[in-house]
Amino acid sequence: MSDLKIIGIASGKGGVGKTTISANLAVALADAGNRVMLFDGDLGLANAQLALGIKVDYNFSHVISGEKTLSEIVVRGPSDIYVVPGASGIGKMADLGEAELQGMIQSFSEFKEPLDYLIVDAAAGISLAVITFLKACHQTLIVVRDEPSSIADAYGIIKVLVTEQNYTQLSLIPNGVPDQRSGELLHRRLNAVCLKFLNLELGYTYSIESDEMITEAARKYLPVMKHAPGSSAARDFRKLAKEVVTFPPQQGASGGLQFFIERMLNTQPEVQNG
Ligand SMILES: Nc1ncnc2c1ncn2[C@@H]1O[C@H](COP(=O)(O)OP(=O)(O)OP(=O)(O)O)[C@@H](O)[C@H]1O
Ligand SMILES: [Mg+2]
């Protein structure tokens, strides 16, 4: 069995670029020779299959209901990445019966294709579903834009993960910045607050610069990695993928996909209101 690294992409505020980053990071990792699966944990409209131009008939809700196995709903995307289409109603995970849970675990363990990376595109904010997904990931990357509301909300989700879910390790992906230096400064500012109030050393990955080609690609339902491989955005995603590849090996990585679903099901997130 291959070692699988599971990477969650999250944000406090919506619309900051999680799906764009998840989809293009997945493609960049695949282009670098990795076997990659993208799990769409986003229940909103701007979802991963749209970003990748994939049409699907079934989604993760059909796995939960037991109508389909994971292999039956997984589709192949650009650069041959595996895509698990998202489903609404995943927030009800906690209400599922024992038989359904066993069926889901079974379905994940039956997916035999070897994988190096599972990228989880989480929804914005800190709902029960988001925390359930993130707690099943080895690494969580927080997407932030250099705007007051995005920074405040990024700090908000970081604070919840650290103080309520006992996270000791999180990294930042500044998005939509004018240049790398601005992204590094944004990280420095947020890190100073995290150090002071949460005693957390916030990691830094790489910044994605603002690039019109991302919007143009989105209009064509393509990842910018495919639409404009020579663009500055595509270059940034390749650099981000290089950073992700240097993440140290994680405990439990040899458990494969089954590890992900078991952790998801065993986790009891302590979500507090407000
Ligand atoms: N670096 C960038 N440069 C230019 N446009 C970008 C960049 N990153 C994202 N965008 C655009 O910003 C919009 C929001 O991006 P995206 O859908 O990826 O955000 P999201 O965090 O997944 O949103 P949601 O919370 O609704 O799921 C899209 O139109 C996308 O094309
Ligand atoms: Mg999204």
Short mmCIF file of C-alpha atoms and ligand atoms in Angstrom, two decimals:
data_model
loop_
_atom_site.label_atom_id
_atom_site.label_comp_id
_atom_site.label_asym_id
_atom_site.label_seq_id
_atom_site.Cartn_x
_atom_site.Cartn_y
_atom_site.Cartn_z
CA MET A 1 0.00 0.00 0.00
CA SER A 2 1.25 3.46 -0.87
CA ASP A 3 1.71 6.19 1.68
CA LEU A 4 -1.16 8.61 1.40
CA LYS A 5 -0.91 12.21 2.52
CA ILE A 6 -4.25 13.87 3.19
CA ILE A 7 -4.31 17.64 2.86
CA GLY A 8 -7.26 19.82 3.81
CA ILE A 9 -7.80 23.21 2.20
CA ALA A 10 -9.88 25.48 4.43
CA SER A 11 -10.72 29.13 5.02
CA GLY A 12 -12.66 31.26 7.43
CA LYS A 13 -14.43 33.39 4.88
CA GLY A 14 -16.02 32.02 1.70
CA GLY A 15 -14.93 32.88 -1.81
CA VAL A 16 -11.24 33.32 -1.01
CA GLY A 17 -10.02 30.64 -3.44
CA LYS A 18 -10.20 27.20 -1.75
CA THR A 19 -11.67 25.39 -4.73
CA THR A 20 -9.33 27.12 -7.18
CA ILE A 21 -6.35 26.15 -5.04
CA SER A 22 -7.56 22.60 -4.35
CA ALA A 23 -8.18 21.86 -8.01
CA ASN A 24 -4.96 23.40 -9.30
CA LEU A 25 -2.83 21.98 -6.51
CA ALA A 26 -4.25 18.54 -7.31
CA VAL A 27 -3.36 18.97 -11.00
CA ALA A 28 0.11 20.36 -10.17
CA LEU A 29 0.83 17.41 -7.87
CA ALA A 30 -0.35 14.99 -10.57
CA ASP A 31 1.79 16.72 -13.21
CA ALA A 32 4.76 16.22 -10.89
CA GLY A 33 4.17 12.47 -11.03
CA ASN A 34 1.93 11.89 -8.01
CA ARG A 35 -1.28 9.91 -7.89
CA VAL A 36 -3.87 12.36 -6.64
CA MET A 37 -7.47 12.31 -5.54
CA LEU A 38 -9.53 15.46 -5.01
CA PHE A 39 -12.39 15.15 -2.54
CA ASP A 40 -14.99 17.86 -2.89
CA GLY A 41 -16.13 18.53 0.64
CA ASP A 42 -17.64 21.84 -0.39
CA LEU A 43 -21.40 21.94 -0.28
CA GLY A 44 -21.64 25.28 -2.06
CA LEU A 45 -22.10 26.02 -5.73
CA ALA A 46 -18.55 26.84 -6.76
CA ASN A 47 -17.52 23.23 -6.52
CA ALA A 48 -14.59 21.24 -7.71
CA GLN A 49 -16.24 19.43 -10.59
CA LEU A 50 -17.16 22.80 -12.10
CA ALA A 51 -13.63 24.12 -11.62
CA LEU A 52 -12.38 21.06 -13.47
CA GLY A 53 -15.07 20.96 -16.14
CA ILE A 54 -16.32 17.52 -15.13
CA LYS A 55 -19.92 16.39 -15.43
CA VAL A 56 -21.03 13.83 -12.88
CA ASP A 57 -24.10 11.67 -12.45
CA TYR A 58 -23.45 10.58 -8.89
CA ASN A 59 -21.80 12.08 -5.86
CA PHE A 60 -20.73 11.30 -2.33
CA SER A 61 -24.32 11.25 -1.05
CA HIS A 62 -24.83 8.07 -3.09
CA VAL A 63 -21.93 6.48 -1.23
CA ILE A 64 -23.42 7.51 2.10
CA SER A 65 -26.81 6.10 1.12
CA GLY A 66 -25.16 2.89 0.02
CA GLU A 67 -26.43 3.12 -3.56
CA LYS A 68 -22.92 3.38 -5.00
CA THR A 69 -19.41 2.46 -4.01
CA LEU A 70 -16.64 5.03 -4.00
CA SER A 71 -15.17 3.53 -7.16
CA GLU A 72 -18.51 3.94 -8.91
CA ILE A 73 -18.81 7.68 -8.22
CA VAL A 74 -15.15 8.64 -8.69
CA VAL A 75 -14.44 10.35 -12.01
CA ARG A 76 -11.14 11.16 -13.71
CA GLY A 77 -10.20 14.80 -14.19
CA PRO A 78 -7.39 16.72 -15.88
CA SER A 79 -3.98 15.04 -15.57
CA ASP A 80 -5.93 11.91 -14.63
CA ILE A 81 -6.64 13.00 -11.07
CA TYR A 82 -9.42 11.13 -9.32
CA VAL A 83 -12.30 13.37 -8.30
CA VAL A 84 -14.86 12.51 -5.63
CA PRO A 85 -17.85 14.74 -6.37
CA GLY A 86 -19.29 16.52 -3.36
CA ALA A 87 -22.65 15.95 -1.79
CA SER A 88 -25.04 18.04 0.19
CA GLY A 89 -26.17 16.61 3.48
CA ILE A 90 -22.74 15.47 4.59
CA GLY A 91 -23.30 17.61 7.67
CA LYS A 92 -25.61 14.84 8.82
CA MET A 93 -22.69 12.44 9.04
CA ALA A 94 -23.17 12.12 12.80
CA ASP A 95 -26.72 10.84 12.33
CA LEU A 96 -25.78 7.95 10.08
CA GLY A 97 -26.49 4.47 11.33
CA GLU A 98 -23.91 1.81 12.01
CA ALA A 99 -24.66 -0.07 8.79
CA GLU A 100 -24.21 3.02 6.64
CA LEU A 101 -20.94 3.90 8.37
CA GLN A 102 -19.62 0.39 7.87
CA GLY A 103 -20.68 0.57 4.24
CA MET A 104 -18.73 3.80 3.77
CA ILE A 105 -15.59 2.43 5.37
CA GLN A 106 -15.94 -0.69 3.27
CA SER A 107 -16.33 1.40 0.15
CA PHE A 108 -13.17 3.41 0.87
CA SER A 109 -11.15 0.31 1.64
CA GLU A 110 -12.34 -1.24 -1.61
CA PHE A 111 -10.85 1.61 -3.60
CA LYS A 112 -7.63 -0.14 -4.51
CA GLU A 113 -5.91 2.36 -6.78
CA PRO A 114 -2.72 3.52 -5.05
CA LEU A 115 -2.73 7.20 -4.11
CA ASP A 116 -0.05 9.63 -2.95
CA TYR A 117 -2.27 12.61 -2.13
CA LEU A 118 -5.85 13.21 -1.15
CA ILE A 119 -6.75 16.90 -1.38
CA VAL A 120 -9.88 17.83 0.57
CA ASP A 121 -11.65 21.00 -0.56
CA ALA A 122 -13.53 21.98 2.59
CA ALA A 123 -16.40 24.43 2.74
CA ALA A 124 -15.81 27.86 4.26
CA GLY A 125 -16.08 28.40 7.99
CA ILE A 126 -16.20 26.03 10.91
CA SER A 127 -19.31 23.93 10.63
CA LEU A 128 -19.45 20.43 12.05
CA ALA A 129 -18.93 18.98 8.57
CA VAL A 130 -15.82 21.11 7.96
CA ILE A 131 -14.24 20.13 11.26
CA THR A 132 -15.10 16.49 10.65
CA PHE A 133 -13.29 16.60 7.31
CA LEU A 134 -10.31 18.59 8.57
CA LYS A 135 -9.74 16.33 11.56
CA ALA A 136 -9.35 13.44 9.14
CA CYS A 137 -6.54 15.27 7.30
CA HIS A 138 -2.83 15.07 8.08
CA GLN A 139 -2.25 18.70 7.20
CA THR A 140 -4.59 21.66 7.05
CA LEU A 141 -3.80 24.66 4.88
CA ILE A 142 -5.69 27.89 5.47
CA VAL A 143 -6.40 30.11 2.47
CA VAL A 144 -6.47 33.83 3.18
CA ARG A 145 -6.73 37.02 1.18
CA ASP A 146 -5.18 40.30 2.22
CA GLU A 147 -8.51 41.82 3.23
CA PRO A 148 -9.62 42.63 6.78
CA SER A 149 -12.64 40.30 6.77
CA SER A 150 -10.66 37.40 5.30
CA ILE A 151 -7.83 37.90 7.79
CA ALA A 152 -10.24 38.13 10.72
CA ASP A 153 -12.09 34.99 9.61
CA ALA A 154 -8.84 33.11 8.96
CA TYR A 155 -7.78 33.92 12.50
CA GLY A 156 -11.24 32.79 13.65
CA ILE A 157 -10.94 29.31 12.15
CA ILE A 158 -7.32 28.98 13.29
CA LYS A 159 -8.38 29.91 16.81
CA VAL A 160 -11.15 27.30 16.86
CA LEU A 161 -8.85 24.59 15.51
CA VAL A 162 -6.16 25.41 18.08
CA THR A 163 -8.23 26.09 21.18
CA GLU A 164 -11.14 23.67 20.66
CA GLN A 165 -9.62 20.93 18.48
CA ASN A 166 -6.07 20.98 19.87
CA TYR A 167 -4.30 21.69 16.58
CA THR A 168 -0.60 22.40 16.94
CA GLN A 169 0.21 22.67 13.27
CA LEU A 170 -1.42 24.76 10.53
CA SER A 171 -0.07 26.48 7.45
CA LEU A 172 -1.15 29.47 5.42
CA ILE A 173 -1.71 29.99 1.69
CA PRO A 174 -2.09 33.70 0.95
CA ASN A 175 -4.16 34.05 -2.23
CA GLY A 176 -4.76 36.86 -4.67
CA VAL A 177 -1.75 38.85 -3.54
CA PRO A 178 0.10 41.24 -5.90
CA ASP A 179 3.46 39.51 -5.38
CA GLN A 180 5.21 36.90 -3.21
CA ARG A 181 6.54 39.53 -0.84
CA SER A 182 3.01 40.71 0.00
CA GLY A 183 2.01 37.12 0.74
CA GLU A 184 5.00 36.67 3.03
CA LEU A 185 4.14 39.89 4.87
CA LEU A 186 0.54 38.80 5.26
CA HIS A 187 1.78 35.55 6.79
CA ARG A 188 4.10 37.45 9.11
CA ARG A 189 1.24 39.63 10.37
CA LEU A 190 -1.10 36.73 11.00
CA ASN A 191 1.67 34.63 12.52
CA ALA A 192 2.47 37.39 15.02
CA VAL A 193 -1.14 37.30 16.26
CA CYS A 194 -1.20 33.48 16.36
CA LEU A 195 2.05 33.42 18.35
CA LYS A 196 0.86 36.02 20.80
CA PHE A 197 -2.65 34.76 21.49
CA LEU A 198 -2.58 31.07 20.56
CA ASN A 199 1.06 30.15 21.03
CA LEU A 200 0.92 28.76 17.49
CA GLU A 201 3.75 29.03 15.01
CA LEU A 202 1.74 29.35 11.80
CA GLY A 203 3.44 27.64 8.88
CA TYR A 204 3.86 29.23 5.47
CA THR A 205 3.57 27.40 2.16
CA TYR A 206 3.58 29.66 -0.89
CA SER A 207 1.47 32.55 -2.11
CA ILE A 208 -0.80 32.52 -5.14
CA GLU A 209 -0.66 35.84 -6.89
CA SER A 210 -3.69 37.53 -8.31
CA ASP A 211 -3.92 36.49 -11.97
CA GLU A 212 -6.67 37.22 -14.50
CA MET A 213 -5.93 33.89 -16.12
CA ILE A 214 -7.55 32.21 -13.10
CA THR A 215 -10.83 34.01 -13.80
CA GLU A 216 -10.55 33.34 -17.52
CA ALA A 217 -9.89 29.65 -16.83
CA ALA A 218 -12.85 29.50 -14.44
CA ARG A 219 -15.14 30.88 -17.16
CA LYS A 220 -14.03 27.99 -19.36
CA TYR A 221 -14.48 25.46 -16.55
CA LEU A 222 -10.80 24.64 -16.64
CA PRO A 223 -8.07 24.70 -14.02
CA VAL A 224 -5.56 27.44 -14.88
CA MET A 225 -2.88 24.73 -14.84
CA LYS A 226 -4.46 23.45 -18.07
CA HIS A 227 -5.87 26.66 -19.52
CA ALA A 228 -2.68 28.69 -19.16
CA PRO A 229 0.25 26.54 -18.02
CA GLY A 230 2.66 29.41 -18.67
CA SER A 231 0.76 31.91 -16.51
CA SER A 232 2.08 33.27 -13.24
CA ALA A 233 -0.76 31.50 -11.44
CA ALA A 234 0.25 28.12 -12.90
CA ARG A 235 3.84 28.82 -11.85
CA ASP A 236 2.63 29.57 -8.31
CA PHE A 237 0.65 26.34 -8.16
CA ARG A 238 3.69 24.36 -9.27
CA LYS A 239 5.72 26.05 -6.51
CA LEU A 240 2.96 25.37 -3.98
CA ALA A 241 2.95 21.70 -5.02
CA LYS A 242 6.73 21.60 -4.49
CA GLU A 243 6.24 22.92 -0.94
CA VAL A 244 3.49 20.40 -0.24
CA VAL A 245 5.74 17.56 -1.40
CA THR A 246 8.32 18.56 1.23
CA PHE A 247 5.84 18.13 4.11
CA PRO A 248 7.25 15.52 6.48
CA PRO A 249 5.68 12.04 6.44
CA GLN A 250 2.70 11.74 8.74
CA GLN A 251 1.64 9.14 11.21
CA GLY A 252 -1.06 6.94 9.79
CA ALA A 253 -0.15 7.77 6.20
CA SER A 254 0.20 4.09 5.37
CA GLY A 255 -3.45 3.52 6.22
CA GLY A 256 -4.54 4.69 2.77
CA LEU A 257 -7.99 6.00 2.08
CA GLN A 258 -9.59 3.87 4.75
CA PHE A 259 -7.65 5.87 7.31
CA PHE A 260 -9.35 9.03 6.10
CA ILE A 261 -12.86 7.74 6.44
CA GLU A 262 -12.18 6.01 9.76
CA ARG A 263 -10.77 9.19 11.21
CA MET A 264 -13.68 11.14 9.84
CA LEU A 265 -16.15 8.79 11.49
CA ASN A 266 -14.33 8.41 14.78
CA THR A 267 -13.82 12.11 15.27
CA GLN A 268 -16.17 13.80 17.64
CA PRO A 269 -15.53 17.48 16.93
CA GLU A 270 -16.30 19.70 19.86
CA VAL A 271 -18.07 22.42 18.00
CA GLN A 272 -19.16 25.34 20.09
CA ASN A 273 -21.61 27.92 18.92
CA GLY A 274 -20.54 31.46 18.23
N1 LIG B 1 -5.33 34.12 -7.30
C1 LIG B 1 -6.47 34.47 -7.91
N2 LIG B 1 -6.47 35.44 -8.89
C2 LIG B 1 -7.64 35.79 -9.51
N3 LIG B 1 -8.83 35.23 -9.25
C3 LIG B 1 -8.91 34.27 -8.31
C4 LIG B 1 -7.74 33.84 -7.59
N4 LIG B 1 -8.11 32.86 -6.73
C5 LIG B 1 -9.44 32.70 -6.88
N5 LIG B 1 -9.93 33.55 -7.83
C6 LIG B 1 -11.36 33.70 -8.21
O1 LIG B 1 -12.07 34.00 -7.03
C7 LIG B 1 -13.37 33.37 -7.06
C8 LIG B 1 -13.55 32.52 -5.81
O2 LIG B 1 -12.65 31.41 -5.87
P1 LIG B 1 -13.08 29.97 -5.34
O3 LIG B 1 -14.38 29.54 -5.90
O4 LIG B 1 -11.91 29.09 -5.56
O5 LIG B 1 -13.24 30.29 -3.80
P2 LIG B 1 -13.76 29.33 -2.63
O6 LIG B 1 -13.00 29.69 -1.42
O7 LIG B 1 -13.73 27.91 -3.07
O8 LIG B 1 -15.27 29.81 -2.51
P3 LIG B 1 -16.46 29.10 -1.67
O9 LIG B 1 -16.21 29.47 -0.23
O10 LIG B 1 -17.70 29.73 -2.21
O11 LIG B 1 -16.36 27.63 -1.90
C9 LIG B 1 -13.42 32.59 -8.36
O12 LIG B 1 -14.10 33.37 -9.32
C10 LIG B 1 -11.97 32.41 -8.75
O13 LIG B 1 -11.82 32.29 -10.14
MG MG B 2 -15.22 26.43 -3.06
#
